[in-house]
Amino acid sequence: MLSLPYPPRRSHLRGFWLVLTLTLAPLYMGALWLFGPGLAMTASGLVLFGAVVLGFAWAPLPKVLYRIWMLAAQRFAVVGRLYVAALIHFLLLPSAGRAEAALALSDPKGSMWRPYRAAPEGAGGSVAAEEKWFMQLVRESRTRGRGWWLLLLPPLMVLSLFVADAKDDKSVPENIYTLF
Amino acid sequence: MSTHILGISAYYHDSAAALIRDGVIVAAAQEERFSRRKHDPRFPRGAVAYCMEAGGIGAQDLDYVAFYERPLEKLDRLLDTYRSFVPKGFGSFSLAIPYWVGGKLDAKSRIRAEFEGRGADEMGFPRKDAIGRGAFRGEIVCIDHHASHAASAFYPSPFQDAAILTLDAVGEWATSSVGAGHGHEISLAQEMRFPHSVGMLYSAFTYYTGFRVNSGEYKLMGLAPYGEPRYEDAIVENLVRIAEDGSIWMDMSYFSYCHGLTMTSEKFHQLFGGQPRRPESRITQREMDLAASVQAVCESIVLKAGDYAHRLTGLSNLVMAGGVALNCVANGELLRRGPFDRIWVQPAAGDAGGAVGAALHLWHQDLGNTRAPNPDDSQSGSLLGPSYDIEDSALMLDSLGADYDDYRGDEPGLLRRVAGLMAEGKVIGWFAGRMEYGPRALGSRSIIGDARSSLMQQTMNLKIKFRESFRPFAPCVLRERAADVFEVGADLDSPYMLFVAPIRAEWRLAPNEQDLPKMKDPDLSVRLAVPRSKLPAITHVDYSARIQTVDERRHGRFYRLMKEFEERTGCPVIVNTSFNIRGEPIVGTPFDAYRCFLATDMDFLVIDDLLLDKDRQPIGLLPGLQQYRMQQPLD
């Protein structure tokens, strides 16, 4: 639903119209079976058939529906994203406890230099594989002792379905670093 | 059989690519110069394609791709940060996390996809065009962000042994690091961790004073000389504790960058007496004083951290990288005060430099290859970008109907003519040779003029850059004459414009009585217009200047031009500013240069051997120039 590109190319419109036709056809057949043939069904069948043919011949028709579909999809993505993000943020993250010590939010006094702890990944190193992010998360949750990451995994995977609008980097504020 | 490593920095800001062949930097460039989108964060397709073309290789010849940071480590930091501030931070969280799971975490797969023609363009359409010829079958390796910075500073430096100091906003967890480099090995000993960061502190004030974070920091630095550090005590007493070793602890109740969509909190605003300045609104004395204050604090941190690096390593050379290393005022102070004898700063010290750093780190540190430092450094004057065939440039100009004088085979003639024009006060667009890698124009994509002219600064700002600026332009000075004009040692080598130094007393001018009221004018461009020296176009109100030394070995024709100018006028200094208009990336191609030339009041343009006179260009040659001028975003 969210992977449709916008604005669409002609091939996208044709594909969209074909899928719409293939979806509506069984629905119409079902209605025909349910209500039986009659004037209303014949008339609506003719209108639908005409619309399908017109849609393949005249691009503005599928374009309008495509646009409506995409707007609805975007709204759904925003709501879905906020819903899942809220679930993670307000329920799951607190269950993992705070990490104030890691961030040194209270002044520990003295030097703030700490031992350098990054282990640069070398060629052929253990983390060299090109895994999908969720596989990395599973593996690293074990090696880092962060089992609570596994709790986040299902909602994060759902969240990744709602990223169409997040790919637009205009939605990312410029004034903060922590996003990155 | 050579080993080719492609370094990539991307997906944050200033994406870039660099190609290393057997440890030698063959090519490096920022994507913004190709895409024409300032600070472009996207995968650097244009830069990668250029690097491979410059190296004469295809994707199948690449042995490794080195990415400049480790995304999962960053996610770890993000999650720890958010869970420490719950319930605050939902707005930021709901924007950030989808961005990560939507692709940033899969950096390696995304890079591989780009090489295989499976990437997606801005609109979400699949890209069918793979980058380069052949299939990339090498390995993709992620290098720690600060290790990339450290490598970008140490490996190209002229030193066999050096202390390393990286000062940044934030990488994975580290915000700064300190260590040493010996031969081909880097050993970072310590780090400061998020959220305690000198880069963040500086950026918080950048935001508060109405400039753009991640790009306006240099403006804040340029604003500082107008102010008094009245808020320095308030900063040190409330916002940040500076330890004697240069490490800092920051009170997060004054900042909101951990969880919010702004850098500073209400408590911060109350402390400094008001809301952040609206971008583009008038700059008041408060902003100037804030700039002076945070600059003083920043310098104090840098000096102490420098001392600490010296104590820790016992070495007499220092190399630096990270965004804060672009603070050339602090760098100049560190160089003058010691304790280091020599300092080398990576010219692409920000994230763009991570591309070179990641690739060099992989070659030397991870693959264990030895290194022989070049006494001049191995950065090649940072002229690592594309150059253009003169035949192609001429063809392009011919096809547009442009009028030019052809000096092919007559370099002395060209230099005589240009030096003469500069001496007459003309403004010249200078497009020559390979493009610079890093944020500064260093004499390849520069607008140049006579530094002695009292009108030069105003002309360049208003008629070419289309801005009212409070910052002077940077001087290029003949290396052998630098100590005559500026308070620097006779051996100063500053080819990357990364050190500020005062102009010598004999070049300074005391303001006359008519000028004194102007020096208190609320309009900073009026203050700046008061000549402070015999080189008014490059002298700041505190008599400082951001120096680029020019030598024949690195700069070739640009040096010979300056020499010609010196012989004609006796002046070893010229004005150098980046070849662009406000908000635009520095020009990349001859066409970019020609368009910028036509759209502005530049008098002449040099494209390698071709000289163009504005007055001789047919009117209406390029349509849409007005639109080009207007469409640039605010910088």
Coordinates of N, CA and C in Angstrom, one line a residue, chain A residues 3-9 12 81-90 93-94 96-100 102-125 127-134 136-137 140 144 146 148-149 152 156-157 159-160 162-163 166-180, chain B residues 11-12 37 41 64 70 72-90 92-102 105-106 108-109 112 123 125 139-144 147 169 173 178 188-196 200 203 207 212-214 217 241 245 247-249 252 257-258 260-263 308 361-362 366-367:
Chain A
S3 N 4.1 1.5 -0.9 CA 5.3 1.5 -1.7 C 5.0 2.1 -3.1
L4 N 3.8 2.6 -3.3 CA 3.4 3.2 -4.6 C 4.1 4.5 -4.7
P5 N 4.9 4.7 -5.8 CA 5.6 6.0 -6.0 C 4.6 7.1 -6.3
Y6 N 4.9 8.3 -5.9 CA 4.1 9.5 -6.2 C 5.0 10.6 -6.5
P7 N 4.8 11.4 -7.6 CA 3.7 11.2 -8.6 C 3.9 10.0 -9.4
P8 N 2.9 9.4 -9.9 CA 3.0 8.1 -10.6 C 3.5 8.3 -12.1
R9 N 4.1 7.2 -12.6 CA 4.4 7.2 -14.0 C 3.2 6.4 -14.7
H12 N 2.8 2.9 -13.6 CA 2.2 2.7 -12.3 C 0.7 2.8 -12.3
R81 N 2.2 5.1 12.2 CA 3.6 5.3 12.7 C 3.5 5.9 14.1
L82 N 2.6 6.8 14.3 CA 2.5 7.5 15.6 C 2.0 6.4 16.7
Y83 N 1.1 5.6 16.2 CA 0.5 4.6 17.2 C 1.6 3.6 17.6
V84 N 2.3 3.1 16.7 CA 3.3 2.1 17.0 C 4.5 2.8 17.8
A85 N 4.8 4.0 17.3 CA 5.9 4.7 18.0 C 5.5 5.0 19.5
A86 N 4.3 5.3 19.7 CA 3.8 5.6 21.0 C 3.9 4.4 21.9
L87 N 3.5 3.3 21.3 CA 3.5 2.0 22.0 C 5.0 1.7 22.5
I88 N 5.9 1.9 21.6 CA 7.3 1.6 22.0 C 7.8 2.7 23.0
H89 N 7.5 3.9 22.7 CA 8.1 5.0 23.5 C 7.5 5.0 24.9
F90 N 6.2 4.8 25.0 CA 5.6 5.0 26.4 C 5.4 3.7 27.1
L93 N 9.9 1.2 26.1 CA 11.2 1.8 26.6 C 11.2 1.9 28.1
P94 N 10.1 2.4 28.7 CA 10.2 2.5 30.2 C 10.4 1.2 30.9
A96 N 12.3 -1.0 30.0 CA 13.8 -1.4 30.0 C 14.5 -0.6 31.1
G97 N 13.9 0.4 31.7 CA 14.6 1.2 32.7 C 15.4 2.3 32.1
R98 N 15.7 3.3 33.0 CA 16.5 4.4 32.5 C 18.0 4.1 32.3
A99 N 18.6 4.9 31.5 CA 20.1 4.7 31.3 C 20.9 5.9 31.7
E100 N 20.4 6.5 32.9 CA 21.0 7.8 33.2 C 22.5 7.7 33.5
A102 N 24.6 5.7 32.0 CA 25.3 5.7 30.7 C 25.5 7.1 30.2
L103 N 24.5 8.0 30.4 CA 24.5 9.3 29.9 C 25.1 10.3 30.9
A104 N 25.5 9.8 32.0 CA 26.0 10.7 33.1 C 25.2 12.0 33.2
L105 N 23.9 11.8 33.5 CA 23.1 13.0 33.6 C 23.3 13.8 34.9
S106 N 23.8 13.0 35.9 CA 24.2 13.7 37.2 C 25.7 13.9 37.1
D107 N 26.2 15.1 37.5 CA 27.6 15.4 37.4 C 28.4 14.4 38.3
P108 N 29.2 13.6 37.6 CA 30.0 12.6 38.4 C 31.3 13.3 39.0
K109 N 31.5 14.6 38.7 CA 32.7 15.3 39.2 C 33.9 14.7 38.5
G110 N 35.0 15.4 38.5 CA 36.2 14.9 37.9 C 36.2 14.8 36.4
S111 N 37.1 14.1 35.9 CA 37.3 14.0 34.4 C 36.1 13.3 33.7
M112 N 35.8 13.7 32.6 CA 34.7 13.0 31.8 C 35.4 12.2 30.7
W113 N 36.7 12.1 30.6 CA 37.3 11.2 29.7 C 37.1 9.8 30.2
R114 N 36.7 8.9 29.3 CA 36.4 7.5 29.6 C 37.3 6.6 28.6
P115 N 37.6 5.4 29.0 CA 38.4 4.6 28.1 C 37.6 4.5 26.8
Y116 N 38.4 4.5 25.7 CA 37.8 4.4 24.4 C 37.3 3.0 24.2
R117 N 36.1 2.8 23.9 CA 35.5 1.5 23.9 C 35.1 1.0 22.5
A118 N 35.2 1.8 21.5 CA 34.8 1.3 20.2 C 35.7 0.2 19.7
A119 N 35.2 -0.8 19.1 CA 36.1 -1.8 18.5 C 35.8 -1.7 17.0
P120 N 36.7 -1.0 16.3 CA 36.4 -0.8 14.9 C 36.4 -2.2 14.2
E121 N 35.4 -2.2 13.3 CA 35.2 -3.5 12.6 C 36.2 -3.6 11.5
G122 N 36.9 -4.7 11.5 CA 38.0 -4.9 10.5 C 37.4 -5.7 9.3
A123 N 38.2 -5.7 8.3 CA 37.8 -6.5 7.1 C 37.6 -8.0 7.6
G124 N 36.6 -8.6 7.2 CA 36.3 -10.0 7.6 C 36.0 -10.1 9.1
G125 N 35.7 -9.0 9.7 CA 35.4 -9.1 11.2 C 34.1 -9.7 11.4
V127 N 31.3 -8.7 12.4 CA 30.1 -7.9 12.1 C 30.1 -7.5 10.6
A128 N 30.9 -8.2 9.8 CA 31.0 -7.8 8.4 C 29.9 -8.2 7.5
A129 N 29.1 -9.2 8.0 CA 28.0 -9.6 7.1 C 27.0 -8.5 6.9
E130 N 26.4 -8.6 5.7 CA 25.4 -7.6 5.3 C 24.0 -8.1 5.7
E131 N 23.7 -8.0 7.0 CA 22.4 -8.5 7.4 C 21.3 -7.5 7.4
K132 N 20.1 -7.9 7.4 CA 19.0 -7.0 7.6 C 19.0 -6.5 9.0
W133 N 18.5 -5.3 9.2 CA 18.6 -4.7 10.5 C 18.0 -5.5 11.7
F134 N 16.9 -6.2 11.4 CA 16.3 -7.0 12.5 C 17.2 -8.2 12.9
Q136 N 20.5 -8.1 12.7 CA 21.6 -7.5 13.5 C 21.1 -7.2 15.0
L137 N 19.9 -6.8 15.1 CA 19.3 -6.5 16.4 C 19.2 -7.7 17.2
E140 N 22.9 -8.8 18.1 CA 23.6 -7.8 19.0 C 22.9 -7.8 20.4
R144 N 25.5 -8.0 23.3 CA 25.7 -6.8 24.2 C 24.9 -7.0 25.5
R146 N 21.7 -7.0 25.8 CA 20.5 -6.1 25.8 C 19.3 -6.9 25.3
W148 N 16.4 -6.7 26.2 CA 15.1 -5.9 26.0 C 15.0 -5.4 24.5
W149 N 16.0 -5.4 23.7 CA 15.9 -5.1 22.3 C 14.9 -6.0 21.6
L152 N 11.5 -4.9 21.5 CA 11.2 -3.8 20.5 C 11.0 -4.4 19.1
L156 N 9.0 -2.6 16.0 CA 9.9 -1.9 15.1 C 9.7 -2.5 13.7
M157 N 9.4 -3.8 13.6 CA 9.2 -4.3 12.2 C 7.9 -3.8 11.7
L159 N 6.7 -0.9 12.5 CA 7.0 0.5 12.2 C 7.7 0.7 10.8
S160 N 8.5 -0.3 10.5 CA 9.3 -0.2 9.2 C 8.3 -0.2 8.0
F162 N 5.8 1.6 7.9 CA 5.2 2.9 7.8 C 6.2 4.0 7.5
V163 N 7.2 3.6 6.8 CA 8.3 4.5 6.6 C 8.3 5.4 5.3
A166 N 8.7 8.8 6.1 CA 10.0 9.1 6.8 C 11.1 9.2 5.9
K167 N 11.0 8.6 4.7 CA 12.1 8.6 3.7 C 12.3 10.0 3.2
D168 N 11.2 10.8 3.3 CA 11.3 12.2 2.8 C 12.1 13.0 3.8
D169 N 13.4 13.3 3.5 CA 14.2 13.9 4.6 C 13.8 15.3 5.0
K170 N 12.7 15.9 4.3 CA 12.2 17.2 4.7 C 11.5 17.0 6.1
S171 N 11.0 15.7 6.3 CA 10.3 15.5 7.6 C 11.3 15.4 8.8
V172 N 12.6 15.4 8.5 CA 13.5 15.3 9.6 C 14.0 16.7 10.0
P173 N 13.8 17.1 11.2 CA 14.2 18.4 11.6 C 15.7 18.6 11.5
E174 N 16.1 19.8 11.1 CA 17.5 20.1 10.9 C 18.3 20.4 12.1
N175 N 17.5 20.8 13.2 CA 18.2 21.4 14.3 C 18.6 20.4 15.4
I176 N 18.5 19.1 15.1 CA 18.8 18.1 16.2 C 19.8 17.1 15.6
Y177 N 20.7 16.7 16.5 CA 21.7 15.7 16.1 C 21.2 14.3 16.5
T178 N 20.4 14.2 17.5 CA 20.2 12.9 18.1 C 19.5 11.9 17.2
L179 N 18.9 12.4 16.2 CA 18.3 11.5 15.2 C 19.3 10.6 14.5
F180 N 20.5 11.1 14.5 CA 21.4 10.4 13.6 C 22.5 9.7 14.4
Chain B
Y11 N 24.1 9.6 4.6 CA 22.9 9.4 5.4 C 22.8 10.3 6.6
Y12 N 23.7 11.3 6.7 CA 23.5 12.3 7.8 C 23.5 13.7 7.2
R37 N 22.9 20.3 -4.2 CA 22.1 20.4 -3.0 C 23.0 20.5 -1.8
P41 N 22.7 14.9 2.1 CA 22.9 13.7 2.9 C 22.8 12.4 2.2
Y64 N 37.2 -3.1 -1.3 CA 36.4 -2.8 -0.2 C 35.6 -1.5 -0.3
R70 N 29.1 3.3 12.5 CA 28.5 2.0 12.7 C 27.1 2.2 13.2
L72 N 24.4 0.5 14.0 CA 23.8 -0.1 15.1 C 24.2 0.5 16.5
E73 N 25.5 0.9 16.5 CA 26.0 1.5 17.7 C 25.3 2.9 18.0
K74 N 25.0 3.5 16.9 CA 24.3 4.8 17.1 C 22.8 4.6 17.6
L75 N 22.2 3.5 17.0 CA 20.9 3.2 17.5 C 20.9 2.9 19.0
D76 N 21.9 2.2 19.4 CA 22.1 1.9 20.8 C 22.1 3.2 21.6
R77 N 22.8 4.2 21.2 CA 22.8 5.4 21.9 C 21.5 6.1 21.9
L78 N 20.8 6.1 20.7 CA 19.5 6.7 20.6 C 18.5 6.1 21.6
L79 N 18.5 4.8 21.6 CA 17.5 4.1 22.5 C 17.8 4.4 24.0
D80 N 19.1 4.3 24.3 CA 19.4 4.7 25.7 C 19.0 6.1 26.1
T81 N 19.2 7.0 25.1 CA 18.9 8.4 25.4 C 17.4 8.5 25.5
Y82 N 16.6 8.0 24.6 CA 15.2 8.2 24.7 C 14.6 7.6 26.0
R83 N 15.1 6.4 26.3 CA 14.5 5.7 27.5 C 14.9 6.5 28.8
S84 N 15.9 7.3 28.7 CA 16.3 8.0 29.9 C 15.5 9.3 30.1
F85 N 14.8 9.7 29.0 CA 14.0 10.9 29.1 C 12.5 10.7 29.0
V86 N 12.1 9.4 28.9 CA 10.6 9.2 28.8 C 9.9 9.8 30.0
P87 N 8.8 10.4 29.9 CA 7.9 10.5 28.8 C 8.3 11.6 27.8
K88 N 9.3 12.4 28.1 CA 9.7 13.4 27.1 C 10.2 12.8 25.8
G89 N 10.1 13.5 24.7 CA 10.9 13.1 23.5 C 10.1 12.3 22.5
F90 N 8.7 12.2 22.7 CA 8.0 11.4 21.8 C 8.0 12.0 20.3
S92 N 10.4 13.7 18.9 CA 11.6 13.4 18.2 C 11.7 11.9 17.9
F93 N 11.3 11.1 18.9 CA 11.3 9.6 18.7 C 10.5 9.1 17.5
S94 N 9.3 9.7 17.4 CA 8.4 9.2 16.3 C 8.9 9.6 14.9
L95 N 9.8 10.6 14.9 CA 10.5 11.0 13.6 C 11.7 10.2 13.4
A96 N 12.5 10.0 14.4 CA 13.8 9.4 14.3 C 13.7 7.9 14.0
I97 N 13.0 7.1 14.8 CA 13.1 5.7 14.7 C 12.6 5.1 13.4
P98 N 11.5 5.6 12.8 CA 11.1 5.1 11.5 C 12.2 5.4 10.5
Y99 N 12.9 6.5 10.6 CA 14.0 6.8 9.7 C 15.1 5.7 9.8
W100 N 15.3 5.3 11.0 CA 16.4 4.2 11.2 C 15.9 2.9 10.7
V101 N 14.7 2.4 11.1 CA 14.3 1.1 10.6 C 13.9 1.2 9.2
G102 N 13.7 2.3 8.6 CA 13.4 2.5 7.2 C 14.6 2.5 6.3
L105 N 19.6 1.8 9.3 CA 20.3 0.7 9.9 C 20.9 -0.3 8.9
D106 N 20.3 -0.3 7.7 CA 20.7 -1.2 6.7 C 21.7 -0.6 5.7
K108 N 24.8 -1.0 5.0 CA 25.5 -1.9 4.1 C 24.7 -2.4 2.9
S109 N 23.5 -2.9 3.2 CA 22.6 -3.4 2.1 C 22.3 -2.3 1.2
R112 N 25.3 -1.7 -1.1 CA 25.4 -2.8 -2.0 C 24.3 -2.6 -3.1
M123 N 12.1 10.0 -5.3 CA 10.7 9.9 -5.4 C 10.3 8.4 -5.1
F125 N 11.2 5.9 -6.9 CA 11.3 5.1 -8.1 C 12.6 4.2 -8.1
E139 N 34.0 -6.4 -0.1 CA 33.4 -6.4 1.2 C 33.0 -5.0 1.7
I140 N 32.0 -4.8 2.4 CA 31.6 -3.5 2.9 C 31.9 -3.5 4.4
V141 N 32.7 -2.6 4.9 CA 33.1 -2.6 6.3 C 32.7 -1.3 6.9
C142 N 32.2 -1.3 8.1 CA 31.9 -0.1 8.9 C 33.0 0.2 9.9
I143 N 33.4 1.4 9.8 CA 34.5 1.9 10.7 C 33.8 2.9 11.7
D144 N 34.3 2.8 13.0 CA 33.8 3.7 14.0 C 34.0 5.2 13.6
A147 N 37.0 6.9 14.9 CA 38.2 6.2 14.3 C 38.4 6.8 12.9
A169 N 30.6 16.8 17.3 CA 29.3 16.9 17.9 C 29.0 15.5 18.5
W173 N 28.7 6.8 20.2 CA 28.6 7.3 21.6 C 29.6 8.5 21.8
V178 N 40.8 11.1 22.2 CA 42.2 11.5 22.3 C 43.0 10.2 22.2
L188 N 43.5 5.0 19.9 CA 42.7 6.0 20.6 C 42.5 5.5 22.1
A189 N 42.9 6.4 23.0 CA 42.9 5.9 24.4 C 41.6 6.3 25.1
Q190 N 41.1 7.4 24.9 CA 40.0 7.9 25.7 C 39.0 8.6 24.8
E191 N 37.8 8.7 25.4 CA 36.7 9.4 24.6 C 35.8 10.1 25.6
M192 N 35.1 11.1 25.1 CA 34.0 11.7 25.9 C 32.8 11.2 25.2
R193 N 31.7 11.1 26.1 CA 30.5 10.4 25.5 C 29.3 11.3 25.5
F194 N 28.5 11.0 24.6 CA 27.2 11.7 24.5 C 26.5 11.7 25.8
P195 N 25.8 12.8 26.2 CA 25.5 14.0 25.5 C 26.5 15.1 25.8
H196 N 27.6 14.8 26.4 CA 28.6 15.9 26.8 C 29.5 16.1 25.6
M200 N 28.2 20.0 20.4 CA 26.8 20.2 20.8 C 26.6 21.6 21.5
S203 N 26.9 24.2 18.9 CA 25.7 24.2 18.0 C 24.5 24.7 18.8
Y207 N 22.2 27.6 17.2 CA 20.8 27.6 17.1 C 20.1 28.8 17.9
R212 N 21.8 28.3 11.4 CA 21.5 26.8 11.2 C 22.5 25.9 11.8
V213 N 22.0 25.0 12.6 CA 22.9 24.0 13.1 C 23.5 23.2 12.0
N214 N 24.8 22.8 12.2 CA 25.5 22.0 11.2 C 26.0 22.8 10.0
E217 N 27.8 27.3 12.2 CA 28.7 27.5 13.3 C 29.8 28.4 12.9
R241 N 30.6 22.2 33.0 CA 31.8 22.1 33.9 C 33.0 21.7 33.0
D245 N 41.4 18.7 32.4 CA 41.9 17.9 31.2 C 41.1 18.2 29.9
S247 N 38.0 17.9 29.5 CA 36.7 17.1 29.3 C 35.6 18.0 29.9
I248 N 34.4 17.8 29.5 CA 33.3 18.6 30.0 C 32.1 17.8 30.4
W249 N 31.4 18.3 31.4 CA 30.1 17.8 31.7 C 29.1 18.9 31.5
M252 N 22.1 18.9 31.4 CA 21.1 18.6 30.3 C 19.8 19.4 30.6
Y257 N 18.4 18.8 23.2 CA 18.7 18.0 22.0 C 18.6 16.5 22.2
C258 N 18.6 16.1 23.5 CA 18.5 14.6 23.7 C 17.1 14.1 23.4
G260 N 14.3 16.6 22.4 CA 13.3 17.6 21.7 C 13.7 17.8 20.3
L261 N 13.0 18.7 19.7 CA 13.2 19.1 18.3 C 14.0 20.5 18.2
T262 N 14.5 20.9 19.4 CA 15.3 22.1 19.4 C 16.6 21.8 20.2
M263 N 17.5 22.7 20.1 CA 18.8 22.4 20.8 C 18.7 22.9 22.3
Y308 N 46.0 18.3 27.5 CA 45.8 16.9 28.0 C 46.4 15.9 27.0
H361 N 41.7 4.2 7.3 CA 41.7 3.3 8.5 C 41.7 1.8 8.1
L362 N 40.9 1.5 7.2 CA 40.8 0.1 6.7 C 42.2 -0.3 6.2
D366 N 43.4 -1.8 9.8 CA 42.8 -3.1 9.8 C 43.6 -4.0 8.9
L367 N 44.1 -3.5 7.7 CA 44.8 -4.4 6.9 C 46.3 -4.4 7.1

